[in-house]
Coordinates of C-alpha atoms and ligand atoms in Angstrom, one line a residue:
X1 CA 10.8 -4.9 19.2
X2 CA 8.8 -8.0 20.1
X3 CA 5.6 -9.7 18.7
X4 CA 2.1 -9.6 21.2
X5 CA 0.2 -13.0 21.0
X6 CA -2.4 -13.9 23.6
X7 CA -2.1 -10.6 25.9
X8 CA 1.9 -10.9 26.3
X9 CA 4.6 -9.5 24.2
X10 CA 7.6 -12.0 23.3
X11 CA 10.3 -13.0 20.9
X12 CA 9.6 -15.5 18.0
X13 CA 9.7 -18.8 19.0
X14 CA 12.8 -19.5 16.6
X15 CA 14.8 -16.6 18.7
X16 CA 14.8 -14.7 15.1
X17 CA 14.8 -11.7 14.4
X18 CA 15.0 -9.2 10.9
X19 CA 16.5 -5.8 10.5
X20 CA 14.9 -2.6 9.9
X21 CA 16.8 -0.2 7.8
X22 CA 17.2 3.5 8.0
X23 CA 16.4 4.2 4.3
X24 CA 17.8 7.8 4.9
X25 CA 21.5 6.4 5.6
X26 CA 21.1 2.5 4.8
X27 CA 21.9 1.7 8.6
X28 CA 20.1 -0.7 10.7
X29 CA 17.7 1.1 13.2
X30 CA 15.9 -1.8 15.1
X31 CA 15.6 -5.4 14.9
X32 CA 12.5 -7.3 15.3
X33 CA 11.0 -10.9 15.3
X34 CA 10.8 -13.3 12.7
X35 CA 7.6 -15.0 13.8
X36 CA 7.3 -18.5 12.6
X37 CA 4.3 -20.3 11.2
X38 CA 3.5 -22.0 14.7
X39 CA 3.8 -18.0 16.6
X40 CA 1.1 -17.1 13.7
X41 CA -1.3 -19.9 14.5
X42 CA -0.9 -18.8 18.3
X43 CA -1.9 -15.5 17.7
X44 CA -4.8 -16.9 15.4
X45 CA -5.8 -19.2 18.3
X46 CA -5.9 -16.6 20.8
X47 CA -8.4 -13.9 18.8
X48 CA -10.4 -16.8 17.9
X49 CA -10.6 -17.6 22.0
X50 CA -11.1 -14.0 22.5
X51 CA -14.2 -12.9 19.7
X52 CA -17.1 -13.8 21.5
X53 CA -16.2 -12.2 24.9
X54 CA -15.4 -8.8 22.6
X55 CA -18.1 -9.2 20.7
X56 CA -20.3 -9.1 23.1
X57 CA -19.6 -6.2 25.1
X58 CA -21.3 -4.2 22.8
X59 CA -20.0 -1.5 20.3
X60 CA -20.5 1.0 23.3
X61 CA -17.6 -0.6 25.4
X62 CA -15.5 -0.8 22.6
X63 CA -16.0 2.5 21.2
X64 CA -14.9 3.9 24.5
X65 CA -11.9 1.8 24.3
X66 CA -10.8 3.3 20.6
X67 CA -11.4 7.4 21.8
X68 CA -9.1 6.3 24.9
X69 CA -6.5 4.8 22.3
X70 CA -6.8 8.1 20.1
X71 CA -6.5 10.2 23.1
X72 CA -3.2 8.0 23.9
X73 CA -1.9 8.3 20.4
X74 CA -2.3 12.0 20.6
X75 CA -0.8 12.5 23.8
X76 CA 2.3 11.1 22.4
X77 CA 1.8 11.8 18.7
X78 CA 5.6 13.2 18.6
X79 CA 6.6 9.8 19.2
X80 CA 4.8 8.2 16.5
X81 CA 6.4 11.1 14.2
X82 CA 10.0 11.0 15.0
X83 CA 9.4 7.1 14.1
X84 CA 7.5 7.0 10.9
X85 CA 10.2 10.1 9.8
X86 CA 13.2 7.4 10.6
X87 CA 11.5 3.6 10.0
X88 CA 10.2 5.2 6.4
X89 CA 11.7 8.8 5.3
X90 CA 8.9 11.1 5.4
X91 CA 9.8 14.8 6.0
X92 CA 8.3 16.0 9.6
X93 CA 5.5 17.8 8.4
X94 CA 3.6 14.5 6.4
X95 CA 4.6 12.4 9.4
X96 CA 2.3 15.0 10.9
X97 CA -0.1 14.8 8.4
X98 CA 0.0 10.8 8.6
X99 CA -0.6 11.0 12.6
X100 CA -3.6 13.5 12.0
X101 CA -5.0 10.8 9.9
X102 CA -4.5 8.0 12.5
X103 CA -6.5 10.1 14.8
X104 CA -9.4 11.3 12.7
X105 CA -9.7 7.6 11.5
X106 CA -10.0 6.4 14.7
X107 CA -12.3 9.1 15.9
X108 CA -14.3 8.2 13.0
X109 CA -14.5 4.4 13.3
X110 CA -15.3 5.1 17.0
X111 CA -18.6 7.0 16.0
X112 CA -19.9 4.0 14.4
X113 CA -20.8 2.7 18.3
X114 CA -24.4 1.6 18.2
X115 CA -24.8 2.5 14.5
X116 CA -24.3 -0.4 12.9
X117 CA -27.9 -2.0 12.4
X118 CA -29.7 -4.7 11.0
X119 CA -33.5 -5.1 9.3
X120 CA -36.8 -6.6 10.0
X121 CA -38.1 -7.7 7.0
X122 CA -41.7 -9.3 6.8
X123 CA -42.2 -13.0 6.2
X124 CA -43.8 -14.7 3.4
X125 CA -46.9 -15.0 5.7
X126 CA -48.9 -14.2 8.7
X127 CA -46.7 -13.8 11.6
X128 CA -43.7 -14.2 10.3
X129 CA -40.7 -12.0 10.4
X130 CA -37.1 -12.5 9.2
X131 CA -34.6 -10.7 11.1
X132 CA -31.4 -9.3 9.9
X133 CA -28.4 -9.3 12.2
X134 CA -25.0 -7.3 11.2
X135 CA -22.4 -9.6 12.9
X136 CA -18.8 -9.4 13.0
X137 CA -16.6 -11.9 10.7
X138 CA -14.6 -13.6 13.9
X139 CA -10.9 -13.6 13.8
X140 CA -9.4 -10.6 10.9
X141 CA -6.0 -10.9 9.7
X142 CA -4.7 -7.3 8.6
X143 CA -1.7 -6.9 6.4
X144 CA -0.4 -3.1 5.6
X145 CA 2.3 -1.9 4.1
X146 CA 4.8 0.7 4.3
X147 CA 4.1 3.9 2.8
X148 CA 1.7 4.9 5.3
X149 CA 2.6 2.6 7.7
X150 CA 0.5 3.9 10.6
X151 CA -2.6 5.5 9.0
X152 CA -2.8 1.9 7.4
X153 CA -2.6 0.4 10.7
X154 CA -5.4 2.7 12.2
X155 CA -7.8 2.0 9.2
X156 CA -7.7 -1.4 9.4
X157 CA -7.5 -2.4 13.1
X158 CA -10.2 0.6 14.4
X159 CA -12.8 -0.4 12.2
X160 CA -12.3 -3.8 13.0
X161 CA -12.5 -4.2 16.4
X162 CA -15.3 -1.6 16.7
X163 CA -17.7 -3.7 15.0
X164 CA -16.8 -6.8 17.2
X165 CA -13.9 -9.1 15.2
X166 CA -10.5 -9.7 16.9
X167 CA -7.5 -9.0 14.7
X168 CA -4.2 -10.6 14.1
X169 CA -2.5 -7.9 12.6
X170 CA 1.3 -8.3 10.1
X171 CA 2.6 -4.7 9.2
X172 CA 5.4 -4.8 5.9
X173 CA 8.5 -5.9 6.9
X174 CA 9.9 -2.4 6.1
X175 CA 8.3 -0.3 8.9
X176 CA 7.1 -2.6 11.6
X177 CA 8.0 0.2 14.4
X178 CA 5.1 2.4 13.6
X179 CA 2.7 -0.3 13.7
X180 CA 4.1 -1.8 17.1
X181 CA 4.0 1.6 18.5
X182 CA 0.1 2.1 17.9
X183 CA -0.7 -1.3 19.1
X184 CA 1.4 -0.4 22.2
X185 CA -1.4 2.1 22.8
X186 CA -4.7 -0.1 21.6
X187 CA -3.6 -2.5 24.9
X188 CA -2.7 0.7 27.2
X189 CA -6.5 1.6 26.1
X190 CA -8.0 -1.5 27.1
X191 CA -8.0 -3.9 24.1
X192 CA -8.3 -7.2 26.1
X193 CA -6.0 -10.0 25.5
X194 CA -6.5 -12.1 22.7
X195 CA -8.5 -8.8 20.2
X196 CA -4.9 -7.8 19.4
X197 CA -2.2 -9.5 18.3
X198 CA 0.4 -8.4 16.2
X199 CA 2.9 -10.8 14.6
X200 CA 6.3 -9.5 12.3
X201 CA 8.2 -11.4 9.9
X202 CA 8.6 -12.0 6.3
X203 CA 5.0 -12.3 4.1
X204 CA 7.0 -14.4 1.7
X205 CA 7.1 -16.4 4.9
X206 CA 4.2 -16.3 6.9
X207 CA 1.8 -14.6 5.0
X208 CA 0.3 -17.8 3.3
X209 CA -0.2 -19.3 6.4
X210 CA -1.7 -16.2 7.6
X211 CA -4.5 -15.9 5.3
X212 CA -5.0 -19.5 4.4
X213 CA -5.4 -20.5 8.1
X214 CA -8.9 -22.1 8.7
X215 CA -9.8 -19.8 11.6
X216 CA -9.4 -16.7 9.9
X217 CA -12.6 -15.6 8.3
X218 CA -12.3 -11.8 6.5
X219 CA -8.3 -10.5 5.4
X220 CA -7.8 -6.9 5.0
X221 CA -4.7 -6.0 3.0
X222 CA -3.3 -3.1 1.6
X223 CA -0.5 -3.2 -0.7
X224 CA 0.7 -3.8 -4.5
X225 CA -1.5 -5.7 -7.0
X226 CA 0.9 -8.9 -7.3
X227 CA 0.8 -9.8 -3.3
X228 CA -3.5 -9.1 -3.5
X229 CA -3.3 -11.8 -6.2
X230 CA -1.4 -14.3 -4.1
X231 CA -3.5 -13.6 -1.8
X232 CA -6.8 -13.8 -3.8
X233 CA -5.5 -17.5 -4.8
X234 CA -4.0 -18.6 -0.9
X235 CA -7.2 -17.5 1.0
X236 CA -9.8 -19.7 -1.6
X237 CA -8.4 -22.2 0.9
X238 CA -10.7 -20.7 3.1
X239 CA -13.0 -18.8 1.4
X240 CA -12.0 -15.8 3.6
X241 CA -14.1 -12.8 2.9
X242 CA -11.4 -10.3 0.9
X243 CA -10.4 -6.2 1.4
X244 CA -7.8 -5.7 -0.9
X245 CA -6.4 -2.1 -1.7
X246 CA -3.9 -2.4 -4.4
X247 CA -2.0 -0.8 -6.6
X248 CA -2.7 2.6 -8.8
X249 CA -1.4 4.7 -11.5
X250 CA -3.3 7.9 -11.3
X251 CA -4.2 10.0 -14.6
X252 CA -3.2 13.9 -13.5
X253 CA -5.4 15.7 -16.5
X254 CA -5.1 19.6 -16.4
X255 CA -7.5 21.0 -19.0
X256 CA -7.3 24.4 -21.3
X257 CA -9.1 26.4 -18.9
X258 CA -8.3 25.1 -15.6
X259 CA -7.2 27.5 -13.0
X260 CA -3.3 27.1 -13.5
X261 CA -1.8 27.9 -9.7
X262 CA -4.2 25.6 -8.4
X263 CA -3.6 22.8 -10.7
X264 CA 0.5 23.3 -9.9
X265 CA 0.2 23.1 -6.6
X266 CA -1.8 20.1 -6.4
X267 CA 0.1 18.3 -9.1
X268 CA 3.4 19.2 -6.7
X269 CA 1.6 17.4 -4.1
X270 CA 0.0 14.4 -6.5
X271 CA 3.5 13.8 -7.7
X272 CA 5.8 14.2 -4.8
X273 CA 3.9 13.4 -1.8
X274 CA 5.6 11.0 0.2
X275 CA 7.8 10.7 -2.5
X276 CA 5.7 9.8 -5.2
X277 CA 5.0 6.5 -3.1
X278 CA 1.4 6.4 -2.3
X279 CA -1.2 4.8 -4.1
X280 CA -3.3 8.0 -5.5
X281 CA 0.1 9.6 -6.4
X282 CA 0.1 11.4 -10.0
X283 CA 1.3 9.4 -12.1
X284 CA 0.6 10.2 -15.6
X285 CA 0.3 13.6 -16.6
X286 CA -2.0 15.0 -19.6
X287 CA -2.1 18.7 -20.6
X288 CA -4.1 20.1 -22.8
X289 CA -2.0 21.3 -26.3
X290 CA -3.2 25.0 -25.5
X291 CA -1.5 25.5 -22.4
X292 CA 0.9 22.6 -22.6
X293 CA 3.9 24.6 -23.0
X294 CA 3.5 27.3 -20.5
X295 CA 2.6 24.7 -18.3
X296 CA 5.2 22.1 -18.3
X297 CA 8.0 24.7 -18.1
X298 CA 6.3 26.4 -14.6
X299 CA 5.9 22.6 -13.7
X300 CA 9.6 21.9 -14.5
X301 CA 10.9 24.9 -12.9
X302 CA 9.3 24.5 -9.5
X303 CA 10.4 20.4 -9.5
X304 CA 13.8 21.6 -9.9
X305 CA 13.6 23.8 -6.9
X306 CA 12.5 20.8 -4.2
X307 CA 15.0 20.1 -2.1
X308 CA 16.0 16.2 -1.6
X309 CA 17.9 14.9 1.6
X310 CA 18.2 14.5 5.0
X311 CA 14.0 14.6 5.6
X312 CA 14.5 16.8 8.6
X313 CA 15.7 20.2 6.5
X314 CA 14.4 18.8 2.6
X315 CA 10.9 19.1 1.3
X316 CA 11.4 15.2 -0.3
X317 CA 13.1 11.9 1.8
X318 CA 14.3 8.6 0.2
X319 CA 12.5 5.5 -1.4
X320 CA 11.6 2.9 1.2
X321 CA 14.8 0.5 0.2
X322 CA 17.2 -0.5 -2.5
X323 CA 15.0 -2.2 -4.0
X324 CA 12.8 1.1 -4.5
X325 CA 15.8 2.9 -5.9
X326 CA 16.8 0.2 -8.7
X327 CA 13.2 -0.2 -9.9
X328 CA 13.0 4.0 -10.0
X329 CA 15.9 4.1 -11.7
X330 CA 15.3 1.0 -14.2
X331 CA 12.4 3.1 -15.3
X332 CA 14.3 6.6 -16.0
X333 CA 17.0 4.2 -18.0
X334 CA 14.9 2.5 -20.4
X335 CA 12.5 6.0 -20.9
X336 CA 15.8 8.0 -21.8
X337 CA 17.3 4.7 -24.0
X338 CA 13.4 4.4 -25.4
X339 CA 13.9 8.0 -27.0
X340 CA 12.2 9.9 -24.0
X341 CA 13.4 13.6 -22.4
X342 CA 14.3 14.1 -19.3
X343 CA 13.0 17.8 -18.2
X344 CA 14.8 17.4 -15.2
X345 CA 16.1 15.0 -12.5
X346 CA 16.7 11.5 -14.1
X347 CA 19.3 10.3 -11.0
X348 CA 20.4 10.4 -7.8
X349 CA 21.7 14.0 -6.1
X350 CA 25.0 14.3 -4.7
X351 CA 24.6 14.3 -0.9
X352 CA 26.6 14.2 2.0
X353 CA 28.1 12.4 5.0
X354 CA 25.5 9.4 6.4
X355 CA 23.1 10.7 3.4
X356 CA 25.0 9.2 0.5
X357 CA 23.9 5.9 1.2
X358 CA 20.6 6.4 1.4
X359 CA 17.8 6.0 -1.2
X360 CA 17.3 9.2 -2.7
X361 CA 16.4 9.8 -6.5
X362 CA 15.8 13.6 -7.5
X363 CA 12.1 14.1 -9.0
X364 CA 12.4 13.3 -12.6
X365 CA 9.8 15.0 -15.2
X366 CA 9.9 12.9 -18.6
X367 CA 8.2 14.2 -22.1
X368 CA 6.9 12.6 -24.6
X369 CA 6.2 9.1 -23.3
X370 CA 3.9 6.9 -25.5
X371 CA 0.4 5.4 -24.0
X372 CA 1.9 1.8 -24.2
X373 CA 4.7 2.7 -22.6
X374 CA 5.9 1.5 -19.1
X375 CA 6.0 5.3 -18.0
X376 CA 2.3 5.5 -18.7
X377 CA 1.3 1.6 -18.2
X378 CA 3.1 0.2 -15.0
X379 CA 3.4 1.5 -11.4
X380 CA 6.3 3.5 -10.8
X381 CA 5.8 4.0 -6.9
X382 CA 8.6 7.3 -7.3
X383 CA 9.4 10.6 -7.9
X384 CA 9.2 10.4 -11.9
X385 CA 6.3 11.8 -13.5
X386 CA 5.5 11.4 -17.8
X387 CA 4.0 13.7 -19.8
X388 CA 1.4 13.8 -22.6
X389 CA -0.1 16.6 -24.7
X390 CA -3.7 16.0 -25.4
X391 CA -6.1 18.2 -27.2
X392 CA -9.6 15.9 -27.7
X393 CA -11.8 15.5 -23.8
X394 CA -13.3 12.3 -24.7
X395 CA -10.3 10.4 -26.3
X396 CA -7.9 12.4 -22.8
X397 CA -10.5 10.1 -21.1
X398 CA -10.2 7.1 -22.8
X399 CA -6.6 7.3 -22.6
X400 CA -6.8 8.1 -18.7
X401 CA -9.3 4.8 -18.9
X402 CA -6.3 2.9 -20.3
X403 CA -4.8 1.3 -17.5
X404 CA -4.7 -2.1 -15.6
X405 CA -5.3 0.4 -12.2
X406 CA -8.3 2.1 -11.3
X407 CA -7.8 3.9 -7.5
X408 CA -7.7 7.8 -8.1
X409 CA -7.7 10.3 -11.0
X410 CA -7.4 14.0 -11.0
X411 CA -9.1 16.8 -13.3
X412 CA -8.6 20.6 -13.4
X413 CA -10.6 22.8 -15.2
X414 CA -13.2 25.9 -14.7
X415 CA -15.7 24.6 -16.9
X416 CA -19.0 22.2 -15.9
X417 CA -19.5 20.3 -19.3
X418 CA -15.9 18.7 -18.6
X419 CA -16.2 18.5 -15.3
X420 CA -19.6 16.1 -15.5
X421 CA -18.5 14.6 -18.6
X422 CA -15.8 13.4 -16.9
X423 CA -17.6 12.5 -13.8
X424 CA -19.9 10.5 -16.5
X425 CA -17.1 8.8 -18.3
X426 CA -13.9 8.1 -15.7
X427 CA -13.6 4.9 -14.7
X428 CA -11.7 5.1 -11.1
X429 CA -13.0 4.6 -7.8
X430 CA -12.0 8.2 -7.2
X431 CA -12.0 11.4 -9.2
X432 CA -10.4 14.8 -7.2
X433 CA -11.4 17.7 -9.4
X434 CA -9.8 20.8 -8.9
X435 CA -8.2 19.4 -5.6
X436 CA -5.3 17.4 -4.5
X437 CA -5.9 14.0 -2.1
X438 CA -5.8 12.3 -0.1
X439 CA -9.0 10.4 0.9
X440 CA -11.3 11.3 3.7
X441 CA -12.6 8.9 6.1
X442 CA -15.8 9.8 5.1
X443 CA -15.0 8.6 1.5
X444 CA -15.2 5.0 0.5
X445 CA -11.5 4.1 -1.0
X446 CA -11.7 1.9 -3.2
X447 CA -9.9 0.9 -6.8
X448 CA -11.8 -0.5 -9.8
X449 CA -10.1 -3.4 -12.3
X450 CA -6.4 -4.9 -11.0
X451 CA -6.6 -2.1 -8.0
X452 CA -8.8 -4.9 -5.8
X453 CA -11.5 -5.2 -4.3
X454 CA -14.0 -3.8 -1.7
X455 CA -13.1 -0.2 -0.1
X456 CA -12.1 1.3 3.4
X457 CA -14.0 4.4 4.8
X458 CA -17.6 5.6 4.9
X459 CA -20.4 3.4 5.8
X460 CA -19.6 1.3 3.4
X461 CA -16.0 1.0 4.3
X462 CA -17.1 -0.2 7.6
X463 CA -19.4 -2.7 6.8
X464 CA -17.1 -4.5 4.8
X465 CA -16.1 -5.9 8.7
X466 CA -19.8 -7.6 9.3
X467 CA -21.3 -9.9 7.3
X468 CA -25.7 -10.7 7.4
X469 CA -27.1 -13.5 9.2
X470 CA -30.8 -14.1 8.1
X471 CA -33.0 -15.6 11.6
X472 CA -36.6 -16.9 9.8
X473 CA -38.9 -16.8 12.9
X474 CA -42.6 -17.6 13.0
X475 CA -44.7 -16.5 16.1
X476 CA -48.2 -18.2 15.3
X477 CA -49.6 -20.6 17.4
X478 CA -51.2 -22.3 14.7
X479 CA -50.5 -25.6 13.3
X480 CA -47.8 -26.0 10.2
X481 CA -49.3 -27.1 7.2
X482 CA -46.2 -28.1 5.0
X483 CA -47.9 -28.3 1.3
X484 CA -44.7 -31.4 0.7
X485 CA -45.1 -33.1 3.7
X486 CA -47.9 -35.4 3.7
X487 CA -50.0 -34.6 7.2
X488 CA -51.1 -38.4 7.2
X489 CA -47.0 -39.2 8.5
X490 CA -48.1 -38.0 11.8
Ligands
NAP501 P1 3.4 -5.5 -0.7 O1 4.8 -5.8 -1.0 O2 2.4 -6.1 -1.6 O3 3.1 -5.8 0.8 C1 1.9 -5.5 1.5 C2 1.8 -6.4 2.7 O4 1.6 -7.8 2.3 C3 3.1 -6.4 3.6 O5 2.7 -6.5 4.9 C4 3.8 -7.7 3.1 O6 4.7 -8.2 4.0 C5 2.6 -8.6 2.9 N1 2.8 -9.8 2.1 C6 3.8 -10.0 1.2 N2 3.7 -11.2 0.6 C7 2.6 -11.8 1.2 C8 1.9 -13.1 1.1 N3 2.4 -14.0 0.2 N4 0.8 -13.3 1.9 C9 0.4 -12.4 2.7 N5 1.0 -11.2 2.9 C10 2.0 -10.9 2.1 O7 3.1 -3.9 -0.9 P2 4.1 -2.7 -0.4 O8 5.3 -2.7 -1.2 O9 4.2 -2.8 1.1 O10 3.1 -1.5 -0.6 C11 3.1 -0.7 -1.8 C12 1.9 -1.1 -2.7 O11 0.8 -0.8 -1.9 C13 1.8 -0.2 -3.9 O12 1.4 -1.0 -5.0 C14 0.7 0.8 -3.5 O13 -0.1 1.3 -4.7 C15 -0.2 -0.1 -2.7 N6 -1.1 0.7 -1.8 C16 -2.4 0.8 -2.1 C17 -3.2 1.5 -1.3 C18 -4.7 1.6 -1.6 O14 -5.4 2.1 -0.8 N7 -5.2 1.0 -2.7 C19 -2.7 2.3 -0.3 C20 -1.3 2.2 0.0 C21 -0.5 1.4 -0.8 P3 6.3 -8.0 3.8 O15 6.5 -6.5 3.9 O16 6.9 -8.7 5.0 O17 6.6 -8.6 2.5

């Protein structure tokens, strides 16, 4: 792998590199730069060289340029697949549902061309006008993580450099592949040198010097709720406009008369989507006391039948890393020694050959965890789901409330009064009723309280990328007359 700085694609300038691991098997797949602090200000320096000349070919021009890198990404989409299945685990078909959503991001961003418009507004007098330009922020610095590491990539960089702003973009240091791979095709498009520049290595050791540098104006990052704070404090150097999707811990609430296949499929999907590792994942789980029982025992049985392995013939793949695995398992141990049960799961399963050293934990049901408890209180980011009987709708929702998160929550149930109630009363930037995720691009993502701030997707999603600039303009010929200034000066 190499890093792309100023149109060319080279090694870091300290001859680095890192290893990417095969969290299947533990075993190195690829090995990739370590940029250094003076590689990042390179790549800073050349999309600061390169805005204006992007900016101004128009939105037109650059539209054209993302359909071409879609129709490139497409073309190969098998590629991209077989990579995000080995660089991060996922079983084929949600690689192929993250690939779908790389392309119908970028198709969407791309429809912006020409959209993105400004106001006239009148002056505070005759002939006067103020106009309102929409302009790009300059130079972007985009930071993604890992659990979907491509349609991260896409949301970030297309939006971006359709509205005019050059990007230096840093994907996690656990699945940099997928990210190199889809800049591989924005250059093959026609991104000139300099828009695009993509730079890998450690955050803990370039990212403060990423977004603290002086020539970096707006920093778009996705990922957990401790880095967004770093951030937050890093990039006051700056005063960088801030994007910052963080973390979640979804409230799953499946009420007395909710349609009960529905609401077992989608909760399959909440919980063990990519492994339970994406940011709307289910991850507390409150039934109503009048169905509770049938409930959790259909929900139990048909976690016990998904198969975990090898993510080419299982329905669930490994955690990212080791790291994943310990903190998963930490938080089955101390819900078992706090007094809860485990339903099923609760470990790791017994596999075979390469297999055994890879991340896997089974998907792990736990009853009867308390509302302070870490199970209900702190992100898991795994296959382990807790459970709550609840009986009352407005204190379910309070409880639901009751978290330091606020990305997406999930309701089930025939009947309007709960459903607008709800609607009325949640406090998440997203409520799915009656359906699983994940987000359109036509939605505006976004996380209320410690889940950041700012959004991606929609109108509003996009013009988080351009910021106003007010031109005051009077067209009279007549003389000023400045009430402050005294006229006999002149
Ligand atoms: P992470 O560890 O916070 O990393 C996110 C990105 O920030 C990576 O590229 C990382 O690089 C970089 N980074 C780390 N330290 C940095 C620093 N000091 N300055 C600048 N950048 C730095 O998150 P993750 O583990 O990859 O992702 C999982 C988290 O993302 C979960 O909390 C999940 O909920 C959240 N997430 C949120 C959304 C959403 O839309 N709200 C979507 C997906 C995921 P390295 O990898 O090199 O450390």
């Amino acid at each position: 792998m190499k890093n792309y700085i100023d149109g060319e694609w080279v090694d870091s300038s300290s001859g680095e590199f890192l290893e990417k691991v095969n969290p299947s098997t533990g075993k190195v797949l690829e090995k990739f730069p370590s940029a250094t602090k003076e590689d990042v200000s390179r790549a800073i320096d050349a999309a600061e060289s390169a805005f204006e000349r992007w900016n101004s070919i128009g939105s037109s021009k650059r539209s054209r340029i993302l359909l071409k890198a879609e129709e490139l990404i497409r073309i190969d989409r098998k590629e991209l697949e077989k990579i995000l299945v080995l660089e991060n685990g996922k079983v084929p078909v949600q690689a192929q549902e993250e690939v779908d959503g790389v392309l119908d991001q970028i198709r969407y961003y791309a429809g912006f061309e020409r959209k993105i418009t400004g106001d006239v507004v009148e002056g505070d007098s005759e002939k006067r006008l103020i106009l309102q330009y929409k302009v790009p922020y300059g130079v972007v610095a985009a930071l993604t993580p890992w659990n979907f590491p491509a349609a991260m990539v896409a949301r970030k960089i297309a939006p971006a450099l359709l509205t005019g702003n050059t990007v230096v973009l840093k994907p996690s240091s656990d699945t940099p592949m997928s990210a190199e791979w889809i800049v591989r095709k924005f250059i093959e498009a026609g991104v000139p040198k300099g828009a695009i520049n993509f730079v890998t290595g450690k955050g803990s050791t370039i990212g403060d010097h990423l977004v603290s540098h002086r020539k970096v104006s707006l920093v778009t990052m996705t990922g957990s709720t401790g880095t967004g704070q770093r951030i937050m404090e890093i990039a006051s150097a700056n005063m960088a406009k801030l994007v910052l999707e963080l973390g979640g811990k979804a409230p799953f609430i499946v009420w007395e008369d909710a349609d009960i296949s529905n609401a077992l499929k989608s909760l399959v999907w909440a919980k063990f989507w990519n492994g339970g590792q994406s940011c709307i994942a289910a991850e507390r789980l409150y039934v109503h006391e009048k169905i509770y029982d049938s409930f959790v025992r259909k929900f139990t049985s048909a976690t016990r039948k998904i198969r975990v392995g090898d993510p080419m013939t299982s329905d669930l793949g490994p955690l990212i890393n080791g790291k994943a695995l310990e903190t998963t398992s930490r938080f089955v141990r101390e819900a078992s020694d706090s007094g809860m049960k485990t339903l099923t799961g609760g470990k790791q399963p017994e596999l075979e050959g390469d297999f055994r050293s890879g991340y896997f934990f089974l998907p792990t049901i736990l009853e009867g965890a308390a509302q302070d408890s870490p199970i209900f209180q702190e992100e898991i980011f795994g296959p382990v789901l807790g459970i709550q009987k609840v009986s009352d709708l407005e204190e379910t929702l309070k409880k639901a409330n009751d978290s330091r998160y606020g990305l997406a929550s999930y309701l089930f149930t025939e009947s309007n009064s709960v459903v607008f109630e709800a609607a009325e009363k949640i406090s998440f930037g997203e409520l799915y009723v009656n359906m699983p995720g994940p987000e359109s691009s036509q939605g505006y993502h976004t996380g209320f309280r410690l889940t950041g701030q700012g959004g991606e997707g929609s109108r509003y999603g996009i013009e988080e990328y351009v910021k106003l600039k007010n031109i005051y303009v009077n067209y009279s010929r007549e003389e000023l007359h400045i009430q402050s200034v005294r006229e006999d000066l002149f």
